[in-house]
XYZ file of C-alpha atoms in Angstrom:
657
model
C 40.872 6.695 -28.101
C 43.616 4.586 -26.494
C 45.421 7.735 -25.307
C 42.231 9.058 -23.721
C 41.566 5.744 -22.013
C 45.131 5.628 -20.694
C 44.836 9.106 -19.279
C 41.575 8.230 -17.551
C 43.134 5.066 -16.116
C 46.144 7.013 -14.830
C 43.842 9.607 -13.291
C 41.850 6.938 -11.556
C 44.979 5.211 -10.134
C 46.210 8.499 -8.697
C 42.757 9.382 -7.337
C 42.390 5.995 -5.710
C 45.849 6.216 -4.131
C 45.088 9.643 -2.695
C 41.724 8.521 -1.397
C 43.176 5.457 0.290
C 45.956 7.556 1.768
C 43.438 9.936 3.301
C 41.505 7.121 4.953
C 42.922 4.723 7.519
C 42.370 1.455 5.683
C 41.579 -0.594 8.806
C 38.388 1.337 9.312
C 38.045 2.523 5.690
C 34.581 1.064 5.047
C 33.076 2.924 8.001
C 34.833 6.149 7.059
C 33.905 5.812 3.388
C 30.269 5.266 4.215
C 30.293 8.296 6.497
C 31.725 10.390 3.655
C 29.064 9.001 1.340
C 26.410 10.030 3.827
C 27.909 13.505 4.161
C 27.688 14.000 0.388
C 24.519 12.139 -0.501
C 22.325 13.459 2.297
C 21.369 17.059 1.618
C 20.857 19.734 4.285
C 17.083 19.307 4.256
C 17.105 15.533 4.516
C 16.969 13.279 7.557
C 17.771 10.048 5.708
C 20.344 7.435 6.757
C 20.016 8.410 10.427
C 21.401 5.085 11.598
C 24.668 5.675 9.724
C 26.671 6.849 12.727
C 30.388 6.608 13.728
C 31.318 3.627 15.886
C 34.384 1.942 17.346
C 33.139 -1.473 16.259
C 35.004 -2.725 13.164
C 31.790 -4.188 11.732
C 29.345 -1.482 12.782
C 28.898 -0.343 9.199
C 27.473 -3.759 8.271
C 24.312 -2.982 10.254
C 23.680 0.311 8.471
C 20.371 0.484 6.601
C 20.882 -0.574 2.995
C 24.385 -1.981 3.583
C 25.283 -5.651 3.142
C 28.698 -7.086 4.020
C 30.454 -10.378 3.361
C 31.980 -12.522 6.114
C 35.045 -10.266 6.176
C 32.926 -7.143 6.806
C 33.577 -5.872 3.305
C 30.695 -3.912 1.780
C 29.342 -5.936 -1.128
C 25.928 -4.312 -1.546
C 24.654 -0.787 -1.114
C 20.914 -0.215 -1.638
C 19.587 3.128 -0.419
C 16.659 3.485 -2.794
C 13.448 5.437 -2.211
C 15.024 7.683 0.396
C 14.928 11.506 0.132
C 18.699 12.057 -0.026
C 18.919 15.268 -2.125
C 22.710 15.142 -2.450
C 25.417 13.900 -4.806
C 27.569 10.789 -5.142
C 31.127 11.625 -3.982
C 34.358 10.307 -5.479
C 34.858 8.125 -2.383
C 32.356 5.706 -3.892
C 35.329 4.304 -5.809
C 36.817 2.931 -2.577
C 33.986 0.406 -2.208
C 35.700 -1.815 -4.753
C 34.092 -5.024 -3.492
C 30.613 -3.837 -4.356
C 28.565 -6.323 -6.326
C 25.325 -4.368 -6.122
C 25.040 -0.568 -6.167
C 21.390 0.466 -6.172
C 20.576 4.099 -5.455
C 17.186 4.478 -7.114
C 14.612 7.245 -6.668
C 16.698 9.088 -4.085
C 16.639 12.643 -5.528
C 20.381 12.632 -6.225
C 21.816 15.136 -8.695
C 25.129 16.187 -10.198
C 27.512 14.119 -12.313
C 28.542 10.528 -11.863
C 32.117 10.518 -10.500
C 34.722 8.881 -12.727
C 35.996 7.003 -9.656
C 33.054 4.630 -10.133
C 35.288 2.918 -12.698
C 37.022 1.228 -9.745
C 33.858 -0.745 -8.980
C 34.994 -3.657 -11.147
C 33.081 -6.324 -9.247
C 29.685 -4.781 -9.894
C 26.939 -6.954 -11.286
C 24.105 -4.484 -10.682
C 24.311 -0.722 -11.184
C 20.928 0.939 -10.682
C 20.809 4.730 -10.463
C 17.311 5.136 -11.941
C 14.841 7.803 -10.900
C 17.307 10.534 -9.934
C 18.467 13.805 -11.428
C 21.968 12.948 -12.627
C 23.037 15.160 -15.500
C 25.540 15.814 -18.264
C 26.996 13.048 -20.465
C 26.827 9.503 -19.166
C 30.538 8.693 -18.565
C 30.816 5.487 -20.556
C 34.402 4.919 -19.442
C 33.260 4.043 -15.923
C 31.706 0.771 -17.097
C 34.572 -0.491 -19.271
C 36.163 -2.435 -16.423
C 32.875 -3.736 -15.023
C 33.203 -7.018 -16.886
C 30.711 -8.802 -14.605
C 27.980 -6.187 -14.984
C 24.568 -7.699 -15.738
C 22.222 -4.782 -14.978
C 22.762 -1.148 -15.971
C 19.699 0.913 -15.151
C 19.896 4.699 -15.567
C 16.205 5.213 -16.340
C 14.652 8.635 -15.631
C 17.580 10.970 -15.129
C 18.802 14.038 -16.991
C 21.657 12.585 -19.025
C 22.369 14.291 -22.342
C 24.558 13.804 -25.384
C 24.979 10.611 -27.448
C 24.402 7.138 -26.075
C 27.656 5.706 -24.675
C 29.279 3.148 -26.987
C 31.564 1.747 -24.275
C 28.841 -0.552 -22.975
C 29.347 -2.756 -26.024
C 32.298 -4.290 -24.171
C 30.021 -5.644 -21.414
C 29.668 -9.264 -22.496
C 27.473 -10.272 -19.547
C 25.028 -7.374 -19.733
C 21.429 -8.575 -19.685
C 19.487 -5.451 -18.703
C 20.168 -2.027 -20.236
C 17.867 0.926 -19.540
C 18.633 4.493 -20.604
C 14.975 5.478 -21.041
C 13.554 8.740 -19.758
C 16.660 10.863 -20.342
C 17.665 13.522 -22.857
C 20.073 11.689 -25.121
C 20.321 12.646 -28.774
C 21.402 11.144 -32.058
C 20.854 7.586 -33.224
C 21.057 4.210 -31.544
C 24.664 3.068 -32.120
C 24.688 0.131 -34.518
C 27.330 -1.458 -32.313
C 24.608 -2.107 -29.728
C 23.692 -5.115 -31.855
C 26.910 -6.720 -30.541
C 25.631 -7.011 -26.952
C 24.506 -10.560 -27.565
C 23.768 -11.257 -23.901
C 21.115 -8.513 -23.773
C 17.626 -9.581 -22.684
C 16.105 -6.184 -21.818
C 16.647 -3.002 -23.865
C 15.054 0.250 -22.731
C 15.776 3.245 -24.943
C 12.322 4.779 -24.753
C 11.539 8.447 -24.316
C 15.014 9.909 -24.865
C 14.757 11.904 -28.101
C 16.555 9.613 -30.548
C 16.196 9.818 -34.321
C 17.370 8.100 -37.477
C 16.081 5.079 -39.337
C 14.120 2.496 -37.383
C 16.930 0.280 -35.999
C 16.582 -2.986 -37.908
C 20.034 -4.068 -36.656
C 18.577 -4.702 -33.220
C 17.131 -7.891 -34.721
C 20.615 -9.379 -34.194
C 20.010 -9.440 -30.426
C 18.668 -12.987 -30.437
C 18.351 -13.234 -26.643
C 16.203 -10.121 -26.390
C 12.996 -10.581 -24.396
C 11.830 -6.998 -23.920
C 12.483 -4.048 -26.257
C 11.268 -0.533 -25.480
C 12.416 1.907 -28.155
C 9.412 4.256 -28.571
C 8.023 7.395 -26.949
C 9.544 10.715 -27.998
C 11.973 9.022 -30.333
C 11.490 9.968 -33.973
C 12.359 7.336 -36.531
C 11.950 7.309 -40.286
C 10.460 4.320 -42.045
C 8.369 1.540 -40.647
C 8.599 -1.385 -38.277
C 11.580 -3.471 -39.407
C 10.259 -6.833 -40.697
C 13.484 -8.334 -39.285
C 12.029 -7.971 -35.787
C 10.018 -11.071 -36.614
C 13.195 -13.123 -36.094
C 13.488 -12.213 -32.383
C 12.019 -15.541 -31.350
C 12.440 -14.938 -27.593
C 10.793 -11.506 -27.622
C 7.947 -11.039 -25.119
C 7.450 -7.255 -25.241
C 7.781 -4.976 -28.279
C 7.078 -1.322 -27.509
C 7.439 1.119 -30.402
C 4.683 3.495 -29.334
C 4.795 7.166 -30.350
C 7.984 7.123 -32.410
C 6.763 8.316 -35.834
C 6.860 4.931 -37.589
C 4.700 4.573 -40.695
C 3.603 1.954 -43.205
C 1.920 -1.346 -42.497
C 2.416 -3.678 -39.585
C 4.664 -6.378 -41.058
C 3.099 -9.830 -41.182
C 6.482 -11.251 -40.148
C 5.724 -10.260 -36.551
C 3.360 -13.250 -36.477
C 6.457 -15.416 -35.962
C 6.875 -14.032 -32.430
C 5.154 -16.931 -30.712
C 6.203 -15.805 -27.219
C 5.194 -12.157 -27.646
C 3.056 -11.087 -24.703
C 2.656 -7.347 -25.395
C 2.642 -5.367 -28.654
C 2.480 -1.590 -28.232
C 2.391 0.380 -31.494
C -0.004 3.193 -30.535
C 0.357 6.869 -31.494
C 2.134 6.404 -34.798
C 1.339 6.764 -38.493
C 0.631 3.149 -39.305
C -1.622 2.546 -42.305
C -3.215 -0.301 -44.212
C -5.162 -3.317 -43.032
C -4.405 -5.452 -40.011
C -2.887 -8.618 -41.464
C -4.815 -11.812 -40.625
C -1.438 -13.527 -40.113
C -0.975 -11.572 -36.896
C -3.372 -14.049 -35.319
C -0.260 -16.181 -35.053
C 0.719 -14.158 -31.975
C -0.788 -16.881 -29.814
C 0.790 -15.688 -26.529
C -0.406 -12.089 -26.901
C -2.175 -10.665 -23.847
C -1.885 -6.920 -24.583
C -2.452 -5.307 -27.989
C -2.454 -1.540 -28.505
C -2.753 -0.222 -32.075
C -4.669 2.927 -31.126
C -4.183 6.405 -32.586
C -2.995 5.322 -36.007
C -4.506 5.353 -39.506
C -5.391 1.678 -39.841
C -8.273 0.734 -42.144
C -10.422 -2.265 -42.952
C -11.963 -4.790 -40.591
C -10.600 -6.658 -37.619
C -9.602 -10.046 -39.095
C -11.878 -12.930 -38.169
C -8.712 -14.932 -37.522
C -8.157 -12.827 -34.384
C -10.697 -15.072 -32.712
C -7.692 -17.338 -32.056
C -6.075 -14.788 -29.719
C -7.668 -16.287 -26.628
C -5.086 -14.859 -24.204
C -5.886 -11.207 -24.877
C -6.742 -9.184 -21.781
C -6.211 -5.695 -23.254
C -7.353 -4.632 -26.732
C -7.004 -0.974 -27.738
C -7.849 -0.043 -31.323
C -9.341 3.399 -30.758
C -8.927 6.368 -33.085
C -8.315 4.554 -36.362
C -10.414 4.184 -39.497
C -11.507 0.626 -38.845
C -14.941 -0.411 -40.099
C -17.253 -3.341 -40.520
C -19.309 -5.351 -38.045
C -18.180 -5.220 -34.461
C -16.005 -8.345 -33.978
C -18.378 -10.678 -32.155
C -15.608 -13.066 -31.145
C -14.311 -10.654 -28.491
C -17.197 -11.859 -26.344
C -15.479 -15.244 -26.301
C -12.140 -13.945 -25.020
C -11.887 -15.624 -21.607
C -9.393 -13.102 -20.152
C -10.634 -9.821 -21.634
C -10.421 -6.940 -19.146
C -10.011 -3.773 -21.241
C -11.621 -3.144 -24.637
C -11.349 0.327 -26.205
C -12.368 0.730 -29.838
C -13.863 4.240 -29.780
C -13.527 6.618 -32.712
C -13.894 4.100 -35.542
C -16.733 3.087 -37.878
C -17.844 -0.216 -36.418
C -21.429 -1.274 -37.070
C -23.667 -4.099 -35.881
C -24.264 -5.033 -32.265
C -22.154 -5.801 -29.230
C -21.978 -9.559 -28.579
C -24.591 -10.679 -26.094
C -22.016 -12.644 -24.086
C -19.658 -9.713 -23.583
C -18.754 -9.604 -19.890
C -19.686 -13.167 -19.122
C -16.019 -13.986 -18.566
C -16.484 -12.059 -15.282
C -13.251 -10.099 -15.828
C -14.324 -6.986 -17.740
C -12.981 -3.741 -16.225
C -13.311 -1.115 -18.962
C -15.423 -0.952 -22.114
C -15.315 2.061 -24.428
C -17.017 1.755 -27.832
C -18.059 5.402 -28.178
C -18.246 7.273 -31.484
C -19.066 4.332 -33.727
C -22.322 3.207 -35.341
C -23.110 0.323 -33.047
C -26.782 -0.461 -32.577
C -28.979 -2.850 -30.657
C -29.277 -3.367 -26.930
C -26.682 -2.977 -24.205
C -25.582 -6.507 -23.175
C -26.956 -7.478 -19.780
C -23.862 -9.214 -18.401
C -21.208 -6.509 -18.739
C -20.830 -6.408 -14.952
C -21.373 -10.097 -14.301
C -17.985 -10.329 -12.603
C -18.739 -7.252 -10.462
C -15.472 -5.687 -11.652
C -16.647 -3.240 -14.341
C -15.396 0.269 -13.568
C -15.900 2.287 -16.735
C -18.701 1.870 -19.302
C -18.609 4.342 -22.186
C -21.155 3.852 -24.983
C -21.837 7.421 -26.102
C -22.475 8.570 -29.678
C -23.770 5.332 -31.133
C -27.194 3.933 -32.067
C -27.927 1.863 -28.970
C -31.639 1.375 -28.311
C -33.883 -0.317 -25.804
C -33.732 0.037 -22.035
C -30.668 0.259 -19.817
C -30.224 -3.211 -18.290
C -31.419 -3.437 -14.700
C -28.258 -5.393 -13.917
C -26.212 -2.206 -14.257
C -28.139 -0.795 -11.309
C -26.418 -3.406 -9.155
C -22.904 -2.873 -10.551
C -21.285 -1.548 -7.381
C -17.809 -1.427 -8.957
C -18.922 1.117 -11.587
C -17.269 4.552 -11.428
C -18.207 5.991 -14.831
C -21.320 5.452 -17.003
C -21.489 7.485 -20.205
C -24.155 6.633 -22.782
C -25.169 10.041 -24.118
C -26.369 10.556 -27.707
C -27.979 7.201 -28.339
C -31.604 6.061 -28.672
C -32.019 4.452 -25.266
C -35.546 4.388 -23.871
C -37.413 3.260 -20.800
C -36.694 4.150 -17.199
C -33.204 4.565 -15.798
C -32.668 1.716 -13.298
C -33.115 3.239 -9.848
C -30.047 1.467 -8.514
C -27.731 3.410 -10.820
C -28.300 6.610 -8.849
C -27.205 4.898 -5.633
C -24.079 3.056 -6.769
C -21.433 3.722 -4.090
C -18.438 4.436 -6.345
C -20.127 6.073 -9.322
C -18.633 9.466 -10.183
C -20.285 10.224 -13.508
C -23.718 9.588 -15.028
C -24.019 10.937 -18.579
C -27.259 9.917 -20.304
C -28.023 13.126 -22.234
C -29.754 13.044 -25.615
C -31.677 9.794 -25.415
C -35.374 8.849 -25.205
C -35.394 7.981 -21.521
C -38.525 8.455 -19.437
C -39.730 7.821 -15.907
C -38.553 9.779 -12.879
C -35.448 10.273 -10.777
C -35.878 8.075 -7.692
C -37.272 9.915 -4.687
C -34.762 8.467 -2.225
C -31.193 9.109 -3.329
C -28.568 7.749 -0.963
C -26.006 9.988 0.678
C -23.023 9.945 -1.687
C -19.704 11.737 -1.764
C -18.647 10.090 -5.020
C -21.118 11.268 -7.680
C -19.621 14.306 -9.377
C -21.686 14.691 -12.543
C -25.358 13.917 -13.130
C -26.365 14.652 -16.723
C -29.691 13.415 -18.073
C -30.618 16.378 -20.309
C -32.666 16.071 -23.508
C -34.828 13.116 -22.519
C -38.460 12.665 -21.461
C -37.893 12.369 -17.723
C -40.774 13.702 -15.648
C -41.763 14.123 -12.016
C -40.278 16.372 -9.394
C -36.619 16.975 -8.713
C -36.307 14.991 -5.474
C -35.210 16.862 -2.336
C -32.759 13.995 -1.757
C -30.672 15.495 -4.566
C -29.086 17.358 -1.661
C -27.574 14.056 -0.500
C -25.138 14.118 -3.416
C -22.643 16.151 -1.418
C -19.856 16.103 -4.002
C -22.012 16.917 -7.031
C -20.331 19.401 -9.348
C -22.564 19.329 -12.439
C -26.362 18.910 -12.485
C -27.731 18.916 -16.026
C -31.500 18.263 -16.247
C -32.533 20.573 -19.088
C -35.047 19.741 -21.828
C -37.074 17.178 -19.939
C -40.543 17.246 -18.353
C -39.669 17.926 -14.717
C -42.357 19.742 -12.746
C -42.939 21.028 -9.242
C -40.663 23.469 -7.448
C -36.906 23.735 -7.067
C -36.150 21.851 -3.841
C -34.421 23.880 -1.131
C -32.097 20.931 -0.509
C -30.608 21.293 -3.980
C -28.943 24.483 -2.825
C -27.117 22.795 0.028
C -24.576 21.481 -2.493
C -21.429 23.371 -1.588
C -19.207 22.279 -4.491
C -21.712 22.434 -7.340
C -20.565 24.679 -10.181
C -23.289 24.168 -12.803
C -27.064 23.799 -12.490
C -29.150 23.639 -15.642
C -32.879 22.864 -15.362
C -33.955 24.913 -18.378
C -36.861 23.930 -20.654
C -38.904 22.018 -18.102
C -42.147 22.753 -16.230
C -40.607 24.010 -12.991
C -42.779 26.454 -11.028
C -42.623 28.332 -7.745
C -40.004 30.809 -6.603
C -36.225 30.692 -6.726
C -35.207 29.768 -3.167
C -33.095 32.344 -1.368
C -30.920 29.440 -0.232
C -29.310 29.523 -3.676
C -26.748 31.822 -2.050
C -25.375 28.768 -0.229
C -24.019 27.302 -3.478
C -20.875 29.391 -3.289
C -19.082 27.455 -6.053
C -21.698 28.115 -8.715
C -20.370 29.469 -12.010
C -23.332 28.642 -14.270
C -27.087 28.760 -13.541
C -29.743 28.214 -16.207
C -33.385 28.216 -15.052
C -34.734 29.517 -18.360
C -37.924 28.384 -20.130
C -39.851 27.313 -17.050
C -42.738 28.823 -15.050
C -40.816 30.338 -12.169
C -42.519 33.213 -10.405
C -41.796 35.706 -7.635
C -38.822 38.019 -7.483
C -35.169 37.381 -8.203
C -33.802 36.768 -4.698
C -31.420 39.460 -3.509
C -29.229 36.705 -2.059
C -28.220 35.688 -5.576
C -25.745 38.574 -5.551
C -23.683 36.615 -3.009
C -22.619 34.166 -5.740
C -19.309 35.890 -6.404
C -18.032 33.233 -8.856
C -21.179 33.142 -10.987
C -20.336 33.967 -14.602
C -23.459 32.771 -16.471
C -27.034 33.420 -15.303
C -30.053 32.684 -17.491
C -33.525 33.244 -16.016
C -35.224 34.092 -19.303
C -38.764 33.102 -20.337
C -40.266 32.652 -16.895
C -42.842 34.668 -14.953
C -40.520 36.535 -12.637
C -41.668 39.869 -11.249
C -40.284 42.792 -9.288
C -37.044 44.716 -9.766
C -33.599 43.418 -10.611
C -31.689 43.416 -7.287
C -29.342 46.397 -7.295
C -26.607 44.362 -5.577
C -26.279 42.227 -8.697
C -24.107 44.962 -10.149
C -21.470 43.902 -7.618
C -21.199 40.429 -9.203
C -17.898 41.072 -10.935
C -17.594 37.525 -12.382
C -20.926 37.796 -14.187
C -20.216 37.929 -17.922
C -23.421 36.472 -19.408
C -26.884 37.508 -18.227
C -30.304 36.781 -19.741
C -33.425 38.009 -17.928
C -35.544 38.413 -21.055
C -39.276 37.685 -21.325
C -40.370 37.938 -17.727
C -42.469 40.555 -15.926
C -39.653 42.478 -14.280
C -40.017 46.191 -13.577
C -38.052 49.160 -12.337
C -34.648 50.324 -13.454
C -31.849 48.055 -14.652
C -28.760 48.500 -12.423
C -26.156 50.695 -14.062
C -23.009 49.546 -12.264
C -20.623 46.598 -12.638
C -20.907 44.692 -15.928
C -24.505 45.755 -16.532
C -23.635 48.520 -19.048
C -21.933 45.860 -21.184
C -24.954 43.558 -21.363
C -26.905 43.670 -24.606
C -30.453 45.025 -24.524
C -31.609 41.574 -25.645
C -30.735 40.395 -22.129
C -33.702 42.428 -20.831
C -36.124 42.243 -23.776
C -39.719 41.213 -23.199
C -40.027 43.036 -19.846
C -42.270 46.023 -20.787
C -42.045 47.620 -17.343
C -38.263 47.424 -17.161
C -36.311 50.629 -17.691
C -32.903 50.410 -19.343
C -30.325 53.086 -18.408
C -29.897 54.080 -22.061
C -33.632 54.216 -22.754
C -34.556 57.930 -22.387
C -38.179 57.276 -23.340
C -38.857 55.538 -20.033
C -37.925 58.665 -18.008
C -40.917 60.825 -19.100
C -43.217 57.889 -18.543
C -41.953 57.600 -14.989
C -42.356 61.395 -14.598
C -45.833 61.237 -16.133
C -46.814 58.496 -13.778
C -45.551 60.531 -10.837
C -47.283 63.728 -12.166
C -50.521 61.878 -12.739
C -50.382 60.530 -9.195
C -49.729 64.045 -7.839
C -52.607 65.596 -9.875
C -54.962 62.913 -8.730
C -53.892 63.516 -5.164
C -54.500 67.365 -5.532
C -57.936 66.842 -7.055
C -58.875 64.539 -4.238
C -57.762 67.125 -1.695
C -59.909 69.860 -3.374
C -62.916 67.584 -3.486
C -62.549 66.684 0.188
C -62.127 70.368 1.115
C -65.243 71.369 -0.840
C -67.309 68.655 0.759
C -66.121 69.778 4.177
C -67.219 73.380 3.494
C -70.636 72.277 2.282
C -71.103 70.173 5.379
C -70.135 73.078 7.608
C -72.688 75.405 5.913
C -75.430 72.865 6.329
C -74.663 72.558 10.035
C -74.734 76.354 10.475
C -78.117 76.559 8.801
């Protein structure tokens, strides 16, 4: 090891001497920066345009991202968030007065030059958000004894984590996350006693969960999850990290119970343990995490109830417990959390009712309690703070009407309450909320009508109220929903005709109004819905012919017009609808021959059943009947001609006489 280090040091001394010799030292900073620009700025980039040659000895100090001291020496270089698309050249080693080198999110690639080892005055080295590759050259930091920040997050470094950083006695911030390192966390990392921030997340590490990191007593934030794969559980020793504010071990394969010792972390602000294999009950002692504002235990195998002692966690703003096996009454105390913004507990077995005061803190942004067994009414004050964006209540046992207050929740973007037992009329205001993208109220007991006057909206994308008892006409103002993609109204009691305006929706892909009492004809304007892929008008009382214009729907793959009162022939041009894979025209009064081109030969005969006057191409029995009909018509015509001729002759004889 010493021999290797000596060789590297000798190489660096020679390299530095040659570099200095090639640059006139009086104007070296300007020349060095120009060489940096030449290498870092790729051929397709226009960055660093103000870095231009000059005769002024301090011109370089006015370059963008460059800071000099009183002697015009470059002490800081920050060229972050610029599209450079180049590489760092070896000349970087000549800027040996640098205290801050920050080149973040600049699309740089290649390897880090070993000449960076000459930057011994550095306190901040931030190269995050680039595409640097190969091993991280640990030897470059050995001489950076003043280094406090080393941030190499989100690059393409590979190989083992560098052990040389252990020598950095002033290092406070270390981030190697978002790379492609391998192996285990070196146990020697526990010697970096100055460390306050450790980011080793998302880099593909393995081994036993690193209990030795509990020796880092100054640690405030620890991110060691995501795409790391540890064996064992959360080290109970982590409970001794008294200064810890963030513990993130999400998605790193840990198992077992959450150790009660974590309750000793009185300053812990965020605990992220989601997407693991954690089991057992949630220990009541964890209510000792009195500073906790964010708790995510989702996507685990936790069981039991939420401890009543969690009512003490008054600082919580985010609670995510979804996709576990939790049960018992819904924890009513969450309604008393004064700072609660996000609550997601879907995919458990909670029972009981939501607390009536939920939302009264005026801060609620997102509530998702879907796929539980929660009953009772929807609390009226969920949007009292006018901040609620997403309300997801589907697949529960909610009953009673939808609160009128939700019809005035102008912040709402998503309302999903399908598969409950909600009744009454949908508040008219819900259909006109300015930001609402999704209304899903399928499979309830809702009644009333869709309001006649729907506002012009380019936000609503899905309107789904199928399987209810909604009546009345489909309002023509449905055409005002210009961005509507899905319209699902089936299995209700709608009546009247299909409004022409409905077919002005240019981006709609699915219309389903089946199993209603719709009458009248299918408007020819349906051809204007060029994005349609699915149309289901079945089980209504539609009459008239199938409009020929329907063949212009080139993306239509599913068409169901069955069980109506349609008449006339099937438009021949429908055989040119090459996207059509499912067709059902059964039980109408269609006649004539079924088209024989396109996908029609592949459609089952059941698609045309119940149309006695319809002739299938494979049905030979309908050919004689057509012939017989034609023959009968011809015979009748001949008989008529003979009769007329005979009468004419008789008349002529009578006149002669």
